[in-house]
Each structure stands twice: as C-alpha cells, then as structure tokens.
PDB file of C-alpha atoms in Angstrom:
ATOM      1  CA  UNK A   1      17.989  -4.391  11.273  1.00  0.00           C
ATOM      2  CA  UNK A   2      15.370  -3.069  13.186  1.00  0.00           C
ATOM      3  CA  UNK A   3      12.007  -4.832  12.537  1.00  0.00           C
ATOM      4  CA  UNK A   4       9.064  -2.556  11.909  1.00  0.00           C
ATOM      5  CA  UNK A   5       5.339  -3.438  12.084  1.00  0.00           C
ATOM      6  CA  UNK A   6       3.835  -3.474   8.791  1.00  0.00           C
ATOM      7  CA  UNK A   7       0.556  -4.209   7.283  1.00  0.00           C
ATOM      8  CA  UNK A   8      -0.053  -6.970   9.266  1.00  0.00           C
ATOM      9  CA  UNK A   9      -1.087  -5.263  12.689  1.00  0.00           C
ATOM     10  CA  UNK A  10      -4.262  -3.781  12.027  1.00  0.00           C
ATOM     11  CA  UNK A  11      -7.553  -5.299  12.813  1.00  0.00           C
ATOM     12  CA  UNK A  12      -9.773  -6.613   9.695  1.00  0.00           C
ATOM     13  CA  UNK A  13     -12.042  -3.756   9.702  1.00  0.00           C
ATOM     14  CA  UNK A  14      -9.100  -1.234   9.293  1.00  0.00           C
ATOM     15  CA  UNK A  15      -7.905  -3.037   6.359  1.00  0.00           C
ATOM     16  CA  UNK A  16     -10.982  -3.304   5.067  1.00  0.00           C
ATOM     17  CA  UNK A  17     -11.087   0.512   5.485  1.00  0.00           C
ATOM     18  CA  UNK A  18      -8.017   1.594   3.874  1.00  0.00           C
ATOM     19  CA  UNK A  19      -8.935  -0.727   0.929  1.00  0.00           C
ATOM     20  CA  UNK A  20     -11.857   1.129   0.483  1.00  0.00           C
ATOM     21  CA  UNK A  21      -9.873   4.354   0.704  1.00  0.00           C
ATOM     22  CA  UNK A  22      -7.567   2.786  -1.847  1.00  0.00           C
ATOM     23  CA  UNK A  23     -10.057   2.630  -4.117  1.00  0.00           C
ATOM     24  CA  UNK A  24     -11.048   6.576  -3.738  1.00  0.00           C
ATOM     25  CA  UNK A  25     -13.426   6.399  -1.449  1.00  0.00           C
ATOM     26  CA  UNK A  26     -13.221   9.910   0.287  1.00  0.00           C
ATOM     27  CA  UNK A  27     -15.414   9.204   2.889  1.00  0.00           C
ATOM     28  CA  UNK A  28     -12.772   6.406   4.407  1.00  0.00           C
ATOM     29  CA  UNK A  29      -9.824   8.168   3.639  1.00  0.00           C
ATOM     30  CA  UNK A  30     -11.807  10.750   6.055  1.00  0.00           C
ATOM     31  CA  UNK A  31     -12.395   8.204   8.169  1.00  0.00           C
ATOM     32  CA  UNK A  32      -8.959   6.820   8.815  1.00  0.00           C
ATOM     33  CA  UNK A  33      -7.586  10.418   8.683  1.00  0.00           C
ATOM     34  CA  UNK A  34      -9.348  11.469  11.970  1.00  0.00           C
ATOM     35  CA  UNK A  35      -9.941   8.288  13.819  1.00  0.00           C
ATOM     36  CA  UNK A  36      -6.328   7.679  14.668  1.00  0.00           C
ATOM     37  CA  UNK A  37      -4.986   6.124  11.015  1.00  0.00           C
ATOM     38  CA  UNK A  38      -3.621   9.092   9.588  1.00  0.00           C
ATOM     39  CA  UNK A  39      -0.503   6.386   8.430  1.00  0.00           C
ATOM     40  CA  UNK A  40      -3.143   4.565   6.376  1.00  0.00           C
ATOM     41  CA  UNK A  41      -4.654   7.634   4.906  1.00  0.00           C
ATOM     42  CA  UNK A  42      -1.189   8.716   3.752  1.00  0.00           C
ATOM     43  CA  UNK A  43      -0.458   5.140   2.144  1.00  0.00           C
ATOM     44  CA  UNK A  44      -3.121   5.197   0.222  1.00  0.00           C
ATOM     45  CA  UNK A  45      -2.478   8.013  -1.434  1.00  0.00           C
ATOM     46  CA  UNK A  46       1.457   7.457  -1.579  1.00  0.00           C
ATOM     47  CA  UNK A  47       0.038   3.987  -3.669  1.00  0.00           C
ATOM     48  CA  UNK A  48      -1.620   6.953  -5.536  1.00  0.00           C
ATOM     49  CA  UNK A  49       1.535   8.509  -6.410  1.00  0.00           C
ATOM     50  CA  UNK A  50       1.379  11.399  -4.332  1.00  0.00           C
ATOM     51  CA  UNK A  51       4.634  12.699  -3.222  1.00  0.00           C
ATOM     52  CA  UNK A  52       3.187  14.845   0.114  1.00  0.00           C
ATOM     53  CA  UNK A  53       1.769  11.870   1.110  1.00  0.00           C
ATOM     54  CA  UNK A  54       4.877   9.979   0.812  1.00  0.00           C
ATOM     55  CA  UNK A  55       6.881  12.916   2.639  1.00  0.00           C
ATOM     56  CA  UNK A  56       4.665  12.900   5.755  1.00  0.00           C
ATOM     57  CA  UNK A  57       5.136   9.130   6.536  1.00  0.00           C
ATOM     58  CA  UNK A  58       9.064   9.758   6.412  1.00  0.00           C
ATOM     59  CA  UNK A  59       8.492  13.140   8.452  1.00  0.00           C
ATOM     60  CA  UNK A  60       5.791  10.939  11.117  1.00  0.00           C
ATOM     61  CA  UNK A  61       8.142   8.047  11.616  1.00  0.00           C
ATOM     62  CA  UNK A  62       6.099   5.248   9.503  1.00  0.00           C
ATOM     63  CA  UNK A  63       8.976   4.969   6.606  1.00  0.00           C
ATOM     64  CA  UNK A  64       7.473   1.491   5.995  1.00  0.00           C
ATOM     65  CA  UNK A  65       4.706   2.475   4.206  1.00  0.00           C
ATOM     66  CA  UNK A  66       6.226   4.802   2.187  1.00  0.00           C
ATOM     67  CA  UNK A  67       8.544   1.972   1.463  1.00  0.00           C
ATOM     68  CA  UNK A  68       5.957  -0.180   0.510  1.00  0.00           C
ATOM     69  CA  UNK A  69       4.512   1.934  -2.087  1.00  0.00           C
ATOM     70  CA  UNK A  70       7.902   1.992  -3.789  1.00  0.00           C
ATOM     71  CA  UNK A  71       8.043  -1.763  -3.201  1.00  0.00           C
ATOM     72  CA  UNK A  72       4.392  -1.695  -4.576  1.00  0.00           C
ATOM     73  CA  UNK A  73       5.944  -0.199  -7.726  1.00  0.00           C
ATOM     74  CA  UNK A  74       8.117  -2.581  -7.966  1.00  0.00           C
ATOM     75  CA  UNK A  75      11.414  -1.127  -6.736  1.00  0.00           C
ATOM     76  CA  UNK A  76      13.962  -3.747  -6.312  1.00  0.00           C
ATOM     77  CA  UNK A  77      15.696  -1.621  -3.377  1.00  0.00           C
ATOM     78  CA  UNK A  78      12.257  -1.232  -1.447  1.00  0.00           C
ATOM     79  CA  UNK A  79      11.124  -5.107  -1.782  1.00  0.00           C
ATOM     80  CA  UNK A  80      14.640  -6.129  -0.099  1.00  0.00           C
ATOM     81  CA  UNK A  81      13.896  -3.665   2.637  1.00  0.00           C
ATOM     82  CA  UNK A  82      10.446  -4.780   3.206  1.00  0.00           C
ATOM     83  CA  UNK A  83      11.376  -8.287   3.170  1.00  0.00           C
ATOM     84  CA  UNK A  84      13.991  -7.897   5.768  1.00  0.00           C
ATOM     85  CA  UNK A  85      12.646  -5.214   7.950  1.00  0.00           C
ATOM     86  CA  UNK A  86       8.997  -5.889   8.032  1.00  0.00           C
ATOM     87  CA  UNK A  87       6.519  -9.265   8.011  1.00  0.00           C
ATOM     88  CA  UNK A  88       7.175 -11.250   4.895  1.00  0.00           C
ATOM     89  CA  UNK A  89       3.307 -10.358   4.486  1.00  0.00           C
ATOM     90  CA  UNK A  90       3.916  -7.197   3.777  1.00  0.00           C
ATOM     91  CA  UNK A  91       6.421  -8.175   0.791  1.00  0.00           C
ATOM     92  CA  UNK A  92       4.340 -11.264  -0.313  1.00  0.00           C
ATOM     93  CA  UNK A  93       1.256  -7.921  -0.440  1.00  0.00           C
ATOM     94  CA  UNK A  94       3.594  -5.710  -2.202  1.00  0.00           C
ATOM     95  CA  UNK A  95       4.187  -8.545  -5.190  1.00  0.00           C
ATOM     96  CA  UNK A  96       0.961  -9.585  -5.335  1.00  0.00           C
ATOM     97  CA  UNK A  97      -0.145  -5.960  -6.423  1.00  0.00           C
ATOM     98  CA  UNK A  98       1.612  -6.736  -9.530  1.00  0.00           C
ATOM     99  CA  UNK A  99      -0.178  -9.574 -10.126  1.00  0.00           C
ATOM    100  CA  UNK A 100       2.818 -11.912  -9.050  1.00  0.00           C
ATOM    101  CA  UNK A 101       1.766 -15.487  -8.938  1.00  0.00           C
ATOM    102  CA  UNK A 102       3.941 -16.963  -6.222  1.00  0.00           C
ATOM    103  CA  UNK A 103       2.994 -13.877  -3.764  1.00  0.00           C
ATOM    104  CA  UNK A 104      -0.938 -14.449  -4.950  1.00  0.00           C
ATOM    105  CA  UNK A 105      -0.923 -18.110  -3.837  1.00  0.00           C
ATOM    106  CA  UNK A 106       0.716 -17.377  -0.934  1.00  0.00           C
ATOM    107  CA  UNK A 107      -1.349 -14.712   0.265  1.00  0.00           C
ATOM    108  CA  UNK A 108      -4.273 -17.332  -0.525  1.00  0.00           C
ATOM    109  CA  UNK A 109      -2.499 -20.203   1.324  1.00  0.00           C
ATOM    110  CA  UNK A 110      -2.102 -18.384   4.585  1.00  0.00           C
ATOM    111  CA  UNK A 111      -5.439 -17.612   4.328  1.00  0.00           C
ATOM    112  CA  UNK A 112      -4.911 -13.483   3.823  1.00  0.00           C
ATOM    113  CA  UNK A 113      -7.748 -12.648   2.158  1.00  0.00           C
ATOM    114  CA  UNK A 114      -8.045  -9.249   2.690  1.00  0.00           C
ATOM    115  CA  UNK A 115      -4.625  -8.751   1.729  1.00  0.00           C
ATOM    116  CA  UNK A 116      -5.602 -10.470  -1.800  1.00  0.00           C
ATOM    117  CA  UNK A 117      -8.316  -7.969  -2.056  1.00  0.00           C
ATOM    118  CA  UNK A 118      -6.200  -5.091  -1.379  1.00  0.00           C
ATOM    119  CA  UNK A 119      -3.784  -6.359  -4.018  1.00  0.00           C
ATOM    120  CA  UNK A 120      -6.501  -6.373  -6.535  1.00  0.00           C
ATOM    121  CA  UNK A 121      -7.484  -2.705  -5.943  1.00  0.00           C
ATOM    122  CA  UNK A 122      -4.078  -1.589  -5.619  1.00  0.00           C
ATOM    123  CA  UNK A 123      -3.687  -3.720  -9.368  1.00  0.00           C
ATOM    124  CA  UNK A 124      -6.920  -1.362 -10.524  1.00  0.00           C
ATOM    125  CA  UNK A 125      -5.299   1.844  -9.711  1.00  0.00           C
ATOM    126  CA  UNK A 126      -1.959   1.072 -11.190  1.00  0.00           C
ATOM    127  CA  UNK A 127      -3.344   0.040 -14.704  1.00  0.00           C
ATOM    128  CA  UNK A 128      -5.118   2.903 -14.375  1.00  0.00           C
ATOM    129  CA  UNK A 129      -2.029   5.330 -13.997  1.00  0.00           C
ATOM    130  CA  UNK A 130      -0.652   3.231 -16.530  1.00  0.00           C
ATOM    131  CA  UNK A 131      -3.457   4.153 -18.951  1.00  0.00           C
ATOM    132  CA  UNK A 132      -3.966   7.698 -17.845  1.00  0.00           C
ATOM    133  CA  UNK A 133       0.145   8.446 -18.331  1.00  0.00           C
ATOM    134  CA  UNK A 134       0.281   6.370 -21.910  1.00  0.00           C
ATOM    135  CA  UNK A 135      -2.090   9.070 -23.839  1.00  0.00           C
ATOM    136  CA  UNK A 136      -0.917  10.333 -26.516  1.00  0.00           C
ATOM    137  CA  UNK A 137      -1.585  13.893 -25.377  1.00  0.00           C
ATOM    138  CA  UNK A 138       0.676  12.907 -22.286  1.00  0.00           C
ATOM    139  CA  UNK A 139       3.533  15.381 -22.245  1.00  0.00           C
ATOM    140  CA  UNK A 140       6.729  13.802 -20.634  1.00  0.00           C
ATOM    141  CA  UNK A 141       9.656  16.092 -19.148  1.00  0.00           C
TER     142      UNK A 141
END
C-alpha cells in the first residue's frame, strides 16, 4: 500500500494554526485556506462534519485527511487504513481524539505535544456535536 503524507509532515506553526481552526477560529481557517494549506482548512471542517469538505479532500487528492476524519469518528475501517497508509502518529492522533489512554500515552512519550493539544480540541468539538445531537428537540430521520 502506498504511503500518504499525514499531519506529521507539517511545521509545528502550521499545526498550531490548524488547532485554532479546529477550535472554530475563522481567521485561522481563512489563513490556512489562503496561504497554501487548503487541505488543512478542509480537514478542520471535515472534523466538524462538513460533507463538502470531505468531498473536497477526496477530489483534490487528500484522501488521507478525509479518512483521518473518519478514523477520528471511530470508524474501524478508516483506522485500519490510516494505520497502514500513513505514519503511526496519525492513527495515534485519531485514537487520542477519542481519549484512548494508550494513544495519549504514546503521543506524550514521543514528545508530540502539538498532537495532544489538537486531540484535546477535537474531543471538545466531538463532545459539543454529541450534546447538540442528543437534545430533546433534535429530529433524526
């Protein structure tokens, strides 16, 4: 299987901008979008459930980030694919986003604090989405 470059290939400053975009900071999303990192802007939106961002990632040859978003959502097939097609840091990051203790420990032991920080922010986004989708006035079709 071909190896795909993952998040580990980006400079820490770019990852910090991605973290701010994940948090919902529009100016960082726009900076990523307009300064050569549209794939990371799309990835931050994909994490938030944006189907158009997912499609964009697949259409523009960044399937690893669309599948990473699915792995973050806990999809087993996506996690297997990420584990085989990308550097292990991406799989550990996806698992850490769901507070997997082994993944959190692995990231800490490997001194990958930026991924721990991003995983924490993604977890907040996921918790917020879950709360919003579980209210008494939410209609599921």
